[in-house]
PDB file of C-alpha atoms in Angstrom:
ATOM      1  CA  UNK A 132     -21.295 -10.520  41.901  1.00  0.00           C
ATOM      2  CA  UNK A 133     -19.615 -11.418  38.658  1.00  0.00           C
ATOM      3  CA  UNK A 134     -16.433  -9.464  37.604  1.00  0.00           C
ATOM      4  CA  UNK A 135     -17.151  -8.423  33.943  1.00  0.00           C
ATOM      5  CA  UNK A 136     -13.398  -7.966  32.994  1.00  0.00           C
ATOM      6  CA  UNK A 137     -12.677 -11.441  34.631  1.00  0.00           C
ATOM      7  CA  UNK A 138     -15.200 -13.689  32.928  1.00  0.00           C
ATOM      8  CA  UNK A 139     -17.367 -15.974  35.070  1.00  0.00           C
ATOM      9  CA  UNK A 140     -16.411 -17.258  38.728  1.00  0.00           C
ATOM     10  CA  UNK A 141     -17.214 -20.444  40.310  1.00  0.00           C
ATOM     11  CA  UNK A 142     -17.815 -18.380  43.092  1.00  0.00           C
ATOM     12  CA  UNK A 143     -20.014 -15.438  42.901  1.00  0.00           C
ATOM     13  CA  UNK A 144     -19.985 -13.764  46.079  1.00  0.00           C
ATOM     14  CA  UNK A 145     -18.423 -10.374  46.747  1.00  0.00           C
ATOM     15  CA  UNK A 146     -15.170 -11.989  48.658  1.00  0.00           C
ATOM     16  CA  UNK A 147     -13.986 -14.476  46.136  1.00  0.00           C
ATOM     17  CA  UNK A 148     -11.218 -13.855  43.555  1.00  0.00           C
ATOM     18  CA  UNK A 149     -10.762 -14.755  39.878  1.00  0.00           C
ATOM     19  CA  UNK A 150     -11.476 -18.239  39.227  1.00  0.00           C
ATOM     20  CA  UNK A 151     -11.127 -19.045  42.942  1.00  0.00           C
ATOM     21  CA  UNK A 152     -13.691 -19.187  45.937  1.00  0.00           C
ATOM     22  CA  UNK A 153     -14.541 -17.119  49.324  1.00  0.00           C
ATOM     23  CA  UNK A 154     -13.250 -17.894  52.383  1.00  0.00           C
ATOM     24  CA  UNK A 155     -16.603 -18.836  53.724  1.00  0.00           C
ATOM     25  CA  UNK A 156     -17.219 -21.682  51.186  1.00  0.00           C
ATOM     26  CA  UNK A 157     -13.415 -22.744  52.172  1.00  0.00           C
ATOM     27  CA  UNK A 158     -14.982 -22.617  55.679  1.00  0.00           C
ATOM     28  CA  UNK A 159     -17.834 -24.239  55.377  1.00  0.00           C
ATOM     29  CA  UNK A 160     -16.340 -27.094  53.176  1.00  0.00           C
ATOM     30  CA  UNK A 161     -14.008 -27.378  56.359  1.00  0.00           C
ATOM     31  CA  UNK A 162     -16.369 -28.114  58.822  1.00  0.00           C
ATOM     32  CA  UNK A 163     -18.464 -30.111  57.045  1.00  0.00           C
ATOM     33  CA  UNK A 164     -15.676 -32.640  56.835  1.00  0.00           C
ATOM     34  CA  UNK A 165     -14.840 -32.126  60.494  1.00  0.00           C
ATOM     35  CA  UNK A 166     -18.531 -32.463  61.104  1.00  0.00           C
ATOM     36  CA  UNK A 167     -19.476 -34.908  58.546  1.00  0.00           C
ATOM     37  CA  UNK A 168     -22.373 -32.852  57.171  1.00  0.00           C
ATOM     38  CA  UNK A 169     -23.883 -29.263  57.507  1.00  0.00           C
ATOM     39  CA  UNK A 170     -27.563 -28.054  57.613  1.00  0.00           C
ATOM     40  CA  UNK A 171     -28.553 -27.267  54.018  1.00  0.00           C
ATOM     41  CA  UNK A 172     -29.566 -23.534  55.216  1.00  0.00           C
ATOM     42  CA  UNK A 173     -25.511 -23.076  55.669  1.00  0.00           C
ATOM     43  CA  UNK A 174     -24.089 -24.338  52.695  1.00  0.00           C
ATOM     44  CA  UNK A 175     -22.697 -21.479  50.186  1.00  0.00           C
ATOM     45  CA  UNK A 176     -24.137 -21.565  46.896  1.00  0.00           C
ATOM     46  CA  UNK A 177     -20.847 -22.519  45.020  1.00  0.00           C
ATOM     47  CA  UNK A 178     -20.295 -25.917  46.955  1.00  0.00           C
ATOM     48  CA  UNK A 179     -23.742 -27.395  45.696  1.00  0.00           C
ATOM     49  CA  UNK A 180     -22.863 -25.883  42.355  1.00  0.00           C
ATOM     50  CA  UNK A 181     -19.388 -27.885  42.651  1.00  0.00           C
ATOM     51  CA  UNK A 182     -21.270 -30.777  43.816  1.00  0.00           C
ATOM     52  CA  UNK A 183     -19.032 -30.792  46.838  1.00  0.00           C
ATOM     53  CA  UNK A 184     -21.909 -31.263  48.952  1.00  0.00           C
ATOM     54  CA  UNK A 185     -25.044 -33.455  48.508  1.00  0.00           C
ATOM     55  CA  UNK A 186     -28.050 -34.271  50.243  1.00  0.00           C
ATOM     56  CA  UNK A 187     -28.180 -37.791  52.106  1.00  0.00           C
ATOM     57  CA  UNK A 188     -30.559 -39.805  51.683  1.00  0.00           C
ATOM     58  CA  UNK A 189     -31.284 -40.326  55.314  1.00  0.00           C
ATOM     59  CA  UNK A 190     -31.208 -36.983  56.210  1.00  0.00           C
ATOM     60  CA  UNK A 191     -32.158 -34.615  53.264  1.00  0.00           C
ATOM     61  CA  UNK A 192     -32.380 -31.490  55.399  1.00  0.00           C
ATOM     62  CA  UNK A 193     -28.507 -32.245  55.714  1.00  0.00           C
ATOM     63  CA  UNK A 194     -25.536 -32.218  53.150  1.00  0.00           C
ATOM     64  CA  UNK A 195     -22.971 -34.573  53.357  1.00  0.00           C
ATOM     65  CA  UNK A 196     -18.979 -33.408  51.781  1.00  0.00           C
ATOM     66  CA  UNK A 197     -18.139 -35.388  48.617  1.00  0.00           C
ATOM     67  CA  UNK A 198     -14.249 -35.835  47.744  1.00  0.00           C
ATOM     68  CA  UNK A 199     -13.174 -33.016  44.821  1.00  0.00           C
ATOM     69  CA  UNK A 200     -12.095 -36.248  42.778  1.00  0.00           C
ATOM     70  CA  UNK A 201     -15.519 -37.713  43.103  1.00  0.00           C
ATOM     71  CA  UNK A 202     -17.553 -34.177  42.331  1.00  0.00           C
ATOM     72  CA  UNK A 203     -15.764 -33.989  39.001  1.00  0.00           C
ATOM     73  CA  UNK A 204     -17.704 -35.961  36.435  1.00  0.00           C
ATOM     74  CA  UNK A 205     -20.736 -33.852  38.003  1.00  0.00           C
ATOM     75  CA  UNK A 206     -18.915 -30.435  38.300  1.00  0.00           C
ATOM     76  CA  UNK A 207     -17.030 -30.671  34.942  1.00  0.00           C
ATOM     77  CA  UNK A 208     -18.837 -33.111  32.606  1.00  0.00           C
ATOM     78  CA  UNK A 209     -21.698 -30.485  31.487  1.00  0.00           C
ATOM     79  CA  UNK A 210     -19.271 -28.154  30.805  1.00  0.00           C
ATOM     80  CA  UNK A 211     -16.620 -30.296  29.188  1.00  0.00           C
ATOM     81  CA  UNK A 212     -19.823 -31.510  26.898  1.00  0.00           C
ATOM     82  CA  UNK A 213     -21.011 -28.030  25.773  1.00  0.00           C
ATOM     83  CA  UNK A 214     -16.913 -27.383  24.800  1.00  0.00           C
ATOM     84  CA  UNK A 215     -16.671 -30.866  23.133  1.00  0.00           C
ATOM     85  CA  UNK A 216     -20.073 -29.789  21.276  1.00  0.00           C
ATOM     86  CA  UNK A 217     -18.630 -26.730  20.149  1.00  0.00           C
ATOM     87  CA  UNK A 218     -15.649 -28.071  18.714  1.00  0.00           C
ATOM     88  CA  UNK A 219     -17.679 -30.575  16.912  1.00  0.00           C
ATOM     89  CA  UNK A 220     -19.182 -27.116  15.613  1.00  0.00           C
ATOM     90  CA  UNK A 221     -15.975 -25.346  14.918  1.00  0.00           C
ATOM     91  CA  UNK A 222     -14.568 -28.429  12.763  1.00  0.00           C
ATOM     92  CA  UNK A 223     -17.555 -28.956  10.572  1.00  0.00           C
ATOM     93  CA  UNK A 224     -17.487 -25.022   9.730  1.00  0.00           C
ATOM     94  CA  UNK A 225     -13.802 -24.989   9.025  1.00  0.00           C
ATOM     95  CA  UNK A 226     -14.217 -27.980   6.660  1.00  0.00           C
ATOM     96  CA  UNK A 227     -17.549 -26.508   5.125  1.00  0.00           C
ATOM     97  CA  UNK A 228     -15.499 -23.352   4.355  1.00  0.00           C
ATOM     98  CA  UNK A 229     -12.527 -25.101   3.444  1.00  0.00           C
ATOM     99  CA  UNK A 230     -14.967 -26.512   0.624  1.00  0.00           C
ATOM    100  CA  UNK A 231     -16.237 -23.098  -0.516  1.00  0.00           C
ATOM    101  CA  UNK A 232     -12.569 -21.897  -0.662  1.00  0.00           C
ATOM    102  CA  UNK A 233     -11.753 -24.704  -2.857  1.00  0.00           C
ATOM    103  CA  UNK A 234     -14.579 -23.731  -4.901  1.00  0.00           C
ATOM    104  CA  UNK A 235     -13.660 -19.910  -5.177  1.00  0.00           C
ATOM    105  CA  UNK A 236      -9.829 -20.655  -5.991  1.00  0.00           C
ATOM    106  CA  UNK A 237     -11.177 -23.086  -8.725  1.00  0.00           C
ATOM    107  CA  UNK A 238     -13.799 -20.064  -9.926  1.00  0.00           C
ATOM    108  CA  UNK A 239     -11.053 -17.401  -9.906  1.00  0.00           C
ATOM    109  CA  UNK A 240      -8.327 -19.489 -12.002  1.00  0.00           C
ATOM    110  CA  UNK A 241     -10.946 -19.796 -14.738  1.00  0.00           C
ATOM    111  CA  UNK A 242     -10.700 -16.015 -14.880  1.00  0.00           C
ATOM    112  CA  UNK A 243      -7.787 -13.985 -17.186  1.00  0.00           C
ATOM    113  CA  UNK A 244      -5.365 -12.567 -14.940  1.00  0.00           C
ATOM    114  CA  UNK A 245      -5.413  -8.749 -14.018  1.00  0.00           C
ATOM    115  CA  UNK A 246      -1.804  -8.669 -13.824  1.00  0.00           C
ATOM    116  CA  UNK A 247       0.656 -10.315 -15.688  1.00  0.00           C
ATOM    117  CA  UNK A 248       4.966 -10.096 -15.475  1.00  0.00           C
ATOM    118  CA  UNK A 249       6.643  -9.615 -18.422  1.00  0.00           C
ATOM    119  CA  UNK A 250      10.257 -10.061 -18.742  1.00  0.00           C
ATOM    120  CA  UNK A 251      12.872  -9.175 -21.076  1.00  0.00           C
ATOM    121  CA  UNK A 252      12.948  -6.413 -23.788  1.00  0.00           C
ATOM    122  CA  UNK A 253      11.403  -8.553 -26.971  1.00  0.00           C
ATOM    123  CA  UNK A 254       8.379  -9.525 -24.636  1.00  0.00           C
ATOM    124  CA  UNK A 255       7.455  -6.028 -23.347  1.00  0.00           C
ATOM    125  CA  UNK A 256       8.146  -4.541 -26.927  1.00  0.00           C
ATOM    126  CA  UNK A 257       5.414  -7.334 -28.219  1.00  0.00           C
ATOM    127  CA  UNK A 258       3.274  -6.018 -25.505  1.00  0.00           C
ATOM    128  CA  UNK A 259       3.415  -2.479 -26.010  1.00  0.00           C
ATOM    129  CA  UNK A 260       2.860  -2.770 -29.776  1.00  0.00           C
ATOM    130  CA  UNK A 261      -0.050  -4.552 -29.116  1.00  0.00           C
ATOM    131  CA  UNK A 262      -1.550  -2.388 -26.918  1.00  0.00           C
ATOM    132  CA  UNK A 263      -0.522   0.664 -28.844  1.00  0.00           C
ATOM    133  CA  UNK A 264      -2.481  -1.481 -31.939  1.00  0.00           C
ATOM    134  CA  UNK A 265      -5.747  -2.069 -29.598  1.00  0.00           C
ATOM    135  CA  UNK A 266      -5.853   1.461 -28.580  1.00  0.00           C
ATOM    136  CA  UNK A 267      -8.925   3.116 -29.376  1.00  0.00           C
ATOM    137  CA  UNK A 268      -8.854   6.987 -27.871  1.00  0.00           C
ATOM    138  CA  UNK A 269      -5.893   7.818 -25.733  1.00  0.00           C
ATOM    139  CA  UNK A 270      -2.225   6.983 -24.740  1.00  0.00           C
ATOM    140  CA  UNK A 271      -0.744   8.315 -21.709  1.00  0.00           C
ATOM    141  CA  UNK A 272       2.971   8.186 -21.093  1.00  0.00           C
ATOM    142  CA  UNK A 273       5.313   9.260 -18.313  1.00  0.00           C
ATOM    143  CA  UNK A 274       9.182   8.679 -18.312  1.00  0.00           C
ATOM    144  CA  UNK A 275      11.650   9.410 -15.752  1.00  0.00           C
ATOM    145  CA  UNK A 276      15.123   9.877 -15.840  1.00  0.00           C
ATOM    146  CA  UNK A 277      15.918  12.467 -18.107  1.00  0.00           C
ATOM    147  CA  UNK A 278      17.019  12.166 -21.869  1.00  0.00           C
ATOM    148  CA  UNK A 279      15.897   8.778 -23.518  1.00  0.00           C
ATOM    149  CA  UNK A 280      18.166   6.568 -25.486  1.00  0.00           C
ATOM    150  CA  UNK A 281      17.889   7.549 -29.081  1.00  0.00           C
ATOM    151  CA  UNK A 282      17.517   3.486 -30.002  1.00  0.00           C
ATOM    152  CA  UNK A 283      14.396   3.657 -28.010  1.00  0.00           C
ATOM    153  CA  UNK A 284      12.920   7.084 -29.176  1.00  0.00           C
ATOM    154  CA  UNK A 285      13.518   5.366 -32.865  1.00  0.00           C
ATOM    155  CA  UNK A 286      12.029   2.364 -31.886  1.00  0.00           C
ATOM    156  CA  UNK A 287       8.706   4.539 -30.530  1.00  0.00           C
ATOM    157  CA  UNK A 288       8.347   6.972 -33.094  1.00  0.00           C
ATOM    158  CA  UNK A 289       6.798   4.701 -36.182  1.00  0.00           C
ATOM    159  CA  UNK A 290       4.225   3.188 -33.616  1.00  0.00           C
ATOM    160  CA  UNK A 291       3.590   6.579 -32.145  1.00  0.00           C
ATOM    161  CA  UNK A 292       2.992   8.337 -34.989  1.00  0.00           C
ATOM    162  CA  UNK A 293       0.785   5.538 -36.832  1.00  0.00           C
ATOM    163  CA  UNK A 294      -1.324   5.950 -33.610  1.00  0.00           C
ATOM    164  CA  UNK A 295      -1.660   9.889 -34.100  1.00  0.00           C
ATOM    165  CA  UNK A 296      -2.382   9.307 -37.561  1.00  0.00           C
ATOM    166  CA  UNK A 297      -5.289   7.228 -36.989  1.00  0.00           C
ATOM    167  CA  UNK A 298      -6.855   9.532 -34.222  1.00  0.00           C
ATOM    168  CA  UNK A 299      -5.240   8.504 -30.848  1.00  0.00           C
ATOM    169  CA  UNK A 300      -4.993  11.473 -28.600  1.00  0.00           C
ATOM    170  CA  UNK A 301      -1.229  10.899 -27.103  1.00  0.00           C
ATOM    171  CA  UNK A 302       0.140  12.679 -23.692  1.00  0.00           C
ATOM    172  CA  UNK A 303       3.802  12.226 -22.518  1.00  0.00           C
ATOM    173  CA  UNK A 304       5.461  13.821 -19.774  1.00  0.00           C
ATOM    174  CA  UNK A 305       9.043  13.828 -19.262  1.00  0.00           C
ATOM    175  CA  UNK A 306      11.732  15.720 -16.864  1.00  0.00           C
ATOM    176  CA  UNK A 307      12.328  18.862 -17.375  1.00  0.00           C
ATOM    177  CA  UNK A 308      16.129  17.697 -17.985  1.00  0.00           C
ATOM    178  CA  UNK A 309      15.105  16.530 -21.653  1.00  0.00           C
ATOM    179  CA  UNK A 310      14.725  20.247 -22.806  1.00  0.00           C
ATOM    180  CA  UNK A 311      18.694  20.102 -23.554  1.00  0.00           C
ATOM    181  CA  UNK A 312      18.748  17.064 -24.966  1.00  0.00           C
ATOM    182  CA  UNK A 313      18.652  16.846 -28.856  1.00  0.00           C
ATOM    183  CA  UNK A 314      17.290  13.080 -29.645  1.00  0.00           C
ATOM    184  CA  UNK A 315      14.417  13.610 -27.405  1.00  0.00           C
ATOM    185  CA  UNK A 316      13.768  17.493 -28.496  1.00  0.00           C
ATOM    186  CA  UNK A 317      13.985  16.022 -32.282  1.00  0.00           C
ATOM    187  CA  UNK A 318      11.804  12.769 -31.301  1.00  0.00           C
ATOM    188  CA  UNK A 319       9.363  15.669 -29.362  1.00  0.00           C
ATOM    189  CA  UNK A 320       9.019  17.914 -32.661  1.00  0.00           C
ATOM    190  CA  UNK A 321       7.980  14.865 -34.879  1.00  0.00           C
ATOM    191  CA  UNK A 322       5.373  13.654 -32.615  1.00  0.00           C
ATOM    192  CA  UNK A 323       3.930  17.206 -31.840  1.00  0.00           C
ATOM    193  CA  UNK A 324       3.900  18.123 -35.255  1.00  0.00           C
ATOM    194  CA  UNK A 325       1.227  15.127 -35.849  1.00  0.00           C
ATOM    195  CA  UNK A 326      -0.818  16.049 -32.793  1.00  0.00           C
ATOM    196  CA  UNK A 327       0.646  14.690 -29.748  1.00  0.00           C
ATOM    197  CA  UNK A 328       0.929  16.920 -26.412  1.00  0.00           C
ATOM    198  CA  UNK A 329       4.094  16.700 -24.580  1.00  0.00           C
ATOM    199  CA  UNK A 330       4.752  18.413 -21.077  1.00  0.00           C
ATOM    200  CA  UNK A 331       7.906  18.352 -18.651  1.00  0.00           C
ATOM    201  CA  UNK A 332       8.254  18.206 -14.429  1.00  0.00           C
ATOM    202  CA  UNK A 333      11.168  18.293 -12.561  1.00  0.00           C
ATOM    203  CA  UNK A 334      10.639  14.838 -11.359  1.00  0.00           C
ATOM    204  CA  UNK A 335       8.702  11.818 -12.557  1.00  0.00           C
ATOM    205  CA  UNK A 336       8.237   9.411  -9.836  1.00  0.00           C
ATOM    206  CA  UNK A 337       8.178   6.195 -12.365  1.00  0.00           C
ATOM    207  CA  UNK A 338       7.327   4.930 -15.527  1.00  0.00           C
ATOM    208  CA  UNK A 339       3.989   4.519 -16.777  1.00  0.00           C
ATOM    209  CA  UNK A 340       2.095   4.068 -19.701  1.00  0.00           C
ATOM    210  CA  UNK A 341      -1.691   4.091 -19.943  1.00  0.00           C
ATOM    211  CA  UNK A 342      -4.077   2.588 -23.197  1.00  0.00           C
ATOM    212  CA  UNK A 343      -7.387   3.751 -23.013  1.00  0.00           C
ATOM    213  CA  UNK A 344      -8.732   3.328 -19.195  1.00  0.00           C
ATOM    214  CA  UNK A 345      -8.298  -0.391 -19.705  1.00  0.00           C
ATOM    215  CA  UNK A 346      -4.549  -1.484 -20.071  1.00  0.00           C
ATOM    216  CA  UNK A 347      -1.410   0.220 -17.944  1.00  0.00           C
ATOM    217  CA  UNK A 348       2.139  -0.860 -17.857  1.00  0.00           C
ATOM    218  CA  UNK A 349       4.626   0.047 -15.091  1.00  0.00           C
ATOM    219  CA  UNK A 350       8.087  -1.251 -13.809  1.00  0.00           C
ATOM    220  CA  UNK A 351       7.994  -4.585 -12.168  1.00  0.00           C
ATOM    221  CA  UNK A 352      10.435  -4.177  -9.710  1.00  0.00           C
ATOM    222  CA  UNK A 353      14.090  -2.078 -10.308  1.00  0.00           C
ATOM    223  CA  UNK A 354      15.301  -4.866 -12.341  1.00  0.00           C
ATOM    224  CA  UNK A 355      15.741  -3.783 -16.163  1.00  0.00           C
ATOM    225  CA  UNK A 356      13.515  -5.080 -18.847  1.00  0.00           C
ATOM    226  CA  UNK A 357      10.876  -6.158 -16.337  1.00  0.00           C
ATOM    227  CA  UNK A 358       7.208  -4.920 -16.430  1.00  0.00           C
ATOM    228  CA  UNK A 359       3.815  -5.540 -15.073  1.00  0.00           C
ATOM    229  CA  UNK A 360       0.732  -5.318 -17.466  1.00  0.00           C
ATOM    230  CA  UNK A 361      -2.431  -4.365 -15.581  1.00  0.00           C
ATOM    231  CA  UNK A 362      -5.940  -4.952 -16.965  1.00  0.00           C
ATOM    232  CA  UNK A 363      -7.707  -4.540 -13.521  1.00  0.00           C
ATOM    233  CA  UNK A 364      -9.941  -1.655 -13.887  1.00  0.00           C
ATOM    234  CA  UNK A 365      -9.622  -0.077 -11.177  1.00  0.00           C
ATOM    235  CA  UNK A 366      -5.794  -0.213 -10.707  1.00  0.00           C
ATOM    236  CA  UNK A 367      -5.938   1.205 -14.267  1.00  0.00           C
ATOM    237  CA  UNK A 368      -8.351   4.374 -13.312  1.00  0.00           C
ATOM    238  CA  UNK A 369      -5.937   5.093 -10.536  1.00  0.00           C
ATOM    239  CA  UNK A 370      -2.922   5.182 -12.575  1.00  0.00           C
ATOM    240  CA  UNK A 371      -5.094   7.451 -15.238  1.00  0.00           C
ATOM    241  CA  UNK A 372      -5.821   9.865 -12.496  1.00  0.00           C
ATOM    242  CA  UNK A 373      -2.352   9.815 -11.008  1.00  0.00           C
ATOM    243  CA  UNK A 374      -1.003  10.848 -14.531  1.00  0.00           C
ATOM    244  CA  UNK A 375      -3.890  13.463 -15.265  1.00  0.00           C
ATOM    245  CA  UNK A 376      -2.651  15.107 -11.908  1.00  0.00           C
ATOM    246  CA  UNK A 377       1.146  15.320 -12.885  1.00  0.00           C
ATOM    247  CA  UNK A 378      -0.067  16.687 -16.023  1.00  0.00           C
ATOM    248  CA  UNK A 379      -2.118  19.518 -14.538  1.00  0.00           C
ATOM    249  CA  UNK A 380       0.911  20.484 -12.873  1.00  0.00           C
ATOM    250  CA  UNK A 381       3.430  19.888 -15.543  1.00  0.00           C
ATOM    251  CA  UNK A 382       4.926  22.648 -18.745  1.00  0.00           C
ATOM    252  CA  UNK A 383       4.296  22.279 -22.321  1.00  0.00           C
ATOM    253  CA  UNK A 384       7.137  21.770 -24.332  1.00  0.00           C
ATOM    254  CA  UNK A 385       7.019  23.418 -28.050  1.00  0.00           C
ATOM    255  CA  UNK A 386      10.250  22.763 -29.754  1.00  0.00           C
ATOM    256  CA  UNK A 387       9.283  25.341 -32.575  1.00  0.00           C
ATOM    257  CA  UNK A 388       9.530  27.983 -29.595  1.00  0.00           C
ATOM    258  CA  UNK A 389      13.202  29.419 -27.702  1.00  0.00           C
ATOM    259  CA  UNK A 390      14.041  29.124 -25.537  1.00  0.00           C
ATOM    260  CA  UNK A 391      13.081  25.717 -24.141  1.00  0.00           C
ATOM    261  CA  UNK A 392      14.439  27.044 -20.671  1.00  0.00           C
ATOM    262  CA  UNK A 393      11.314  29.286 -19.640  1.00  0.00           C
ATOM    263  CA  UNK A 394      11.718  30.811 -16.023  1.00  0.00           C
ATOM    264  CA  UNK A 395       8.902  28.608 -15.066  1.00  0.00           C
ATOM    265  CA  UNK A 396      10.887  25.898 -16.100  1.00  0.00           C
ATOM    266  CA  UNK A 397      14.340  27.020 -14.120  1.00  0.00           C
ATOM    267  CA  UNK A 398      12.671  27.821 -11.083  1.00  0.00           C
ATOM    268  CA  UNK A 399      10.749  24.579 -10.969  1.00  0.00           C
ATOM    269  CA  UNK A 400      14.009  22.730 -11.356  1.00  0.00           C
ATOM    270  CA  UNK A 401      15.969  24.686  -8.952  1.00  0.00           C
ATOM    271  CA  UNK A 402      13.082  24.458  -6.038  1.00  0.00           C
ATOM    272  CA  UNK A 403      13.226  20.993  -6.617  1.00  0.00           C
ATOM    273  CA  UNK A 404      16.954  20.812  -6.120  1.00  0.00           C
ATOM    274  CA  UNK A 405      16.698  23.009  -3.164  1.00  0.00           C
ATOM    275  CA  UNK A 406      14.107  20.887  -1.673  1.00  0.00           C
ATOM    276  CA  UNK A 407      16.459  18.010  -2.080  1.00  0.00           C
ATOM    277  CA  UNK A 408      19.310  19.669  -0.221  1.00  0.00           C
ATOM    278  CA  UNK A 409      17.287  20.595   2.801  1.00  0.00           C
ATOM    279  CA  UNK A 410      16.241  17.091   2.861  1.00  0.00           C
ATOM    280  CA  UNK A 411      19.901  15.950   3.238  1.00  0.00           C
ATOM    281  CA  UNK A 412      20.590  14.414  -0.493  1.00  0.00           C
ATOM    282  CA  UNK A 413      23.782  14.236  -1.979  1.00  0.00           C
ATOM    283  CA  UNK A 414      24.519  15.821  -5.154  1.00  0.00           C
ATOM    284  CA  UNK A 415      24.500  12.226  -6.888  1.00  0.00           C
ATOM    285  CA  UNK A 416      21.230  11.297  -5.348  1.00  0.00           C
ATOM    286  CA  UNK A 417      19.551  14.302  -6.908  1.00  0.00           C
ATOM    287  CA  UNK A 418      21.557  14.026 -10.107  1.00  0.00           C
ATOM    288  CA  UNK A 419      20.105  10.358 -10.562  1.00  0.00           C
ATOM    289  CA  UNK A 420      16.612  11.305  -9.662  1.00  0.00           C
ATOM    290  CA  UNK A 421      16.080  14.304 -11.606  1.00  0.00           C
ATOM    291  CA  UNK A 422      18.005  12.888 -14.830  1.00  0.00           C
ATOM    292  CA  UNK A 423      20.556  15.488 -14.852  1.00  0.00           C
ATOM    293  CA  UNK A 424      24.248  15.375 -14.727  1.00  0.00           C
ATOM    294  CA  UNK A 425      26.167  16.177 -11.091  1.00  0.00           C
ATOM    295  CA  UNK A 426      27.741  18.730 -12.278  1.00  0.00           C
ATOM    296  CA  UNK A 427      24.784  20.636 -13.224  1.00  0.00           C
ATOM    297  CA  UNK A 428      23.524  19.899  -9.918  1.00  0.00           C
ATOM    298  CA  UNK A 429      26.860  21.309  -8.102  1.00  0.00           C
ATOM    299  CA  UNK A 430      26.542  24.345 -10.538  1.00  0.00           C
ATOM    300  CA  UNK A 431      22.865  24.982  -9.114  1.00  0.00           C
ATOM    301  CA  UNK A 432      23.816  24.431  -5.733  1.00  0.00           C
ATOM    302  CA  UNK A 433      26.757  26.753  -6.050  1.00  0.00           C
ATOM    303  CA  UNK A 434      24.743  29.838  -7.513  1.00  0.00           C
ATOM    304  CA  UNK A 435      22.265  29.364  -4.525  1.00  0.00           C
ATOM    305  CA  UNK A 436      24.950  29.233  -2.144  1.00  0.00           C
ATOM    306  CA  UNK A 437      26.541  32.500  -3.146  1.00  0.00           C
ATOM    307  CA  UNK A 438      23.527  33.807  -3.421  1.00  0.00           C
ATOM    308  CA  UNK A 439      22.589  33.255   0.063  1.00  0.00           C
ATOM    309  CA  UNK A 440      26.225  33.538   1.500  1.00  0.00           C
ATOM    310  CA  UNK A 441      26.298  29.970   2.445  1.00  0.00           C
ATOM    311  CA  UNK A 442      29.794  28.677   3.889  1.00  0.00           C
ATOM    312  CA  UNK A 443      28.664  24.659   4.244  1.00  0.00           C
ATOM    313  CA  UNK A 444      26.229  22.644   3.046  1.00  0.00           C
ATOM    314  CA  UNK A 445      24.385  22.092   6.493  1.00  0.00           C
ATOM    315  CA  UNK A 446      24.461  25.867   6.924  1.00  0.00           C
ATOM    316  CA  UNK A 447      23.096  25.989   3.413  1.00  0.00           C
ATOM    317  CA  UNK A 448      19.763  23.813   4.307  1.00  0.00           C
ATOM    318  CA  UNK A 449      19.073  26.045   7.047  1.00  0.00           C
ATOM    319  CA  UNK A 450      19.259  29.201   4.461  1.00  0.00           C
ATOM    320  CA  UNK A 451      17.229  28.040   1.893  1.00  0.00           C
ATOM    321  CA  UNK A 452      14.407  26.667   4.572  1.00  0.00           C
ATOM    322  CA  UNK A 453      14.348  29.888   6.148  1.00  0.00           C
ATOM    323  CA  UNK A 454      14.885  32.171   2.741  1.00  0.00           C
ATOM    324  CA  UNK A 455      11.249  31.670   1.065  1.00  0.00           C
ATOM    325  CA  UNK A 456      13.084  30.226  -1.946  1.00  0.00           C
ATOM    326  CA  UNK A 457      10.786  27.644  -1.651  1.00  0.00           C
ATOM    327  CA  UNK A 458       7.664  28.903  -1.504  1.00  0.00           C
ATOM    328  CA  UNK A 459       5.416  28.419  -4.652  1.00  0.00           C
TER     329      UNK A 459
END
């Protein structure tokens, strides 16, 4: 009998162990060594399979014992031949696949790279300028970190206005904190008069720029002035969908209307801060992530602490989590 979990056995009787033989086979071989031979009908099948008992020429009805060292060639030779043949087949298949791998790599090298690392502010600026100039229908941009530096806004303004005037749709997402930054608001007012659409969220996960549906830029790493230019259609579509989902949750910015801090914006910002408090984040971490000053975060936390009667940060996290303030 064979054990499916242990693989094939030399001896297939019920009493044998994996990789071993049964007591009957051992006893029969011992008796053959003692008596000089055994009747053929009394020899276990495994002894014949291992070529340990063979027919005597003079008395074919009796089998004589063969030394195990002598039986090796007959017992293992066919198995080793099969193994050698399979090893040759394996080597041949591996060599063939290596040749095809070389062909595949050569073909890929001839294709333009879908991902290109850009390093340096000047290089990135030129790449963005070329992308904007070649844009046909729409630009999507998302910017984390709160207020944008005035020099960056000044550099972007002519390019963005030029695109808007030639009919390119421009949608931009900032964080809520830009609503109190004069330079960013001045830029927003200028581009929205040309037809741009601007919205804000409490938090923007990372910087994204998508041109049409075939070109995108994201940060390459946390290093400054390092970007990844993406032309892979699937990745660009993914980033565009990610932007559109964030756009659906964001709040429009209309500089001509006051106040810019609407109840929706204030509630969204407070809820995001409170979620971070419940998650155990420090004021510094929250301020950095939301693009606001630590003092503003402290003031938000202080007001909620007074409202809930909290006397410690740990107690505040518990009270916030159980108060219903985080419910949408």
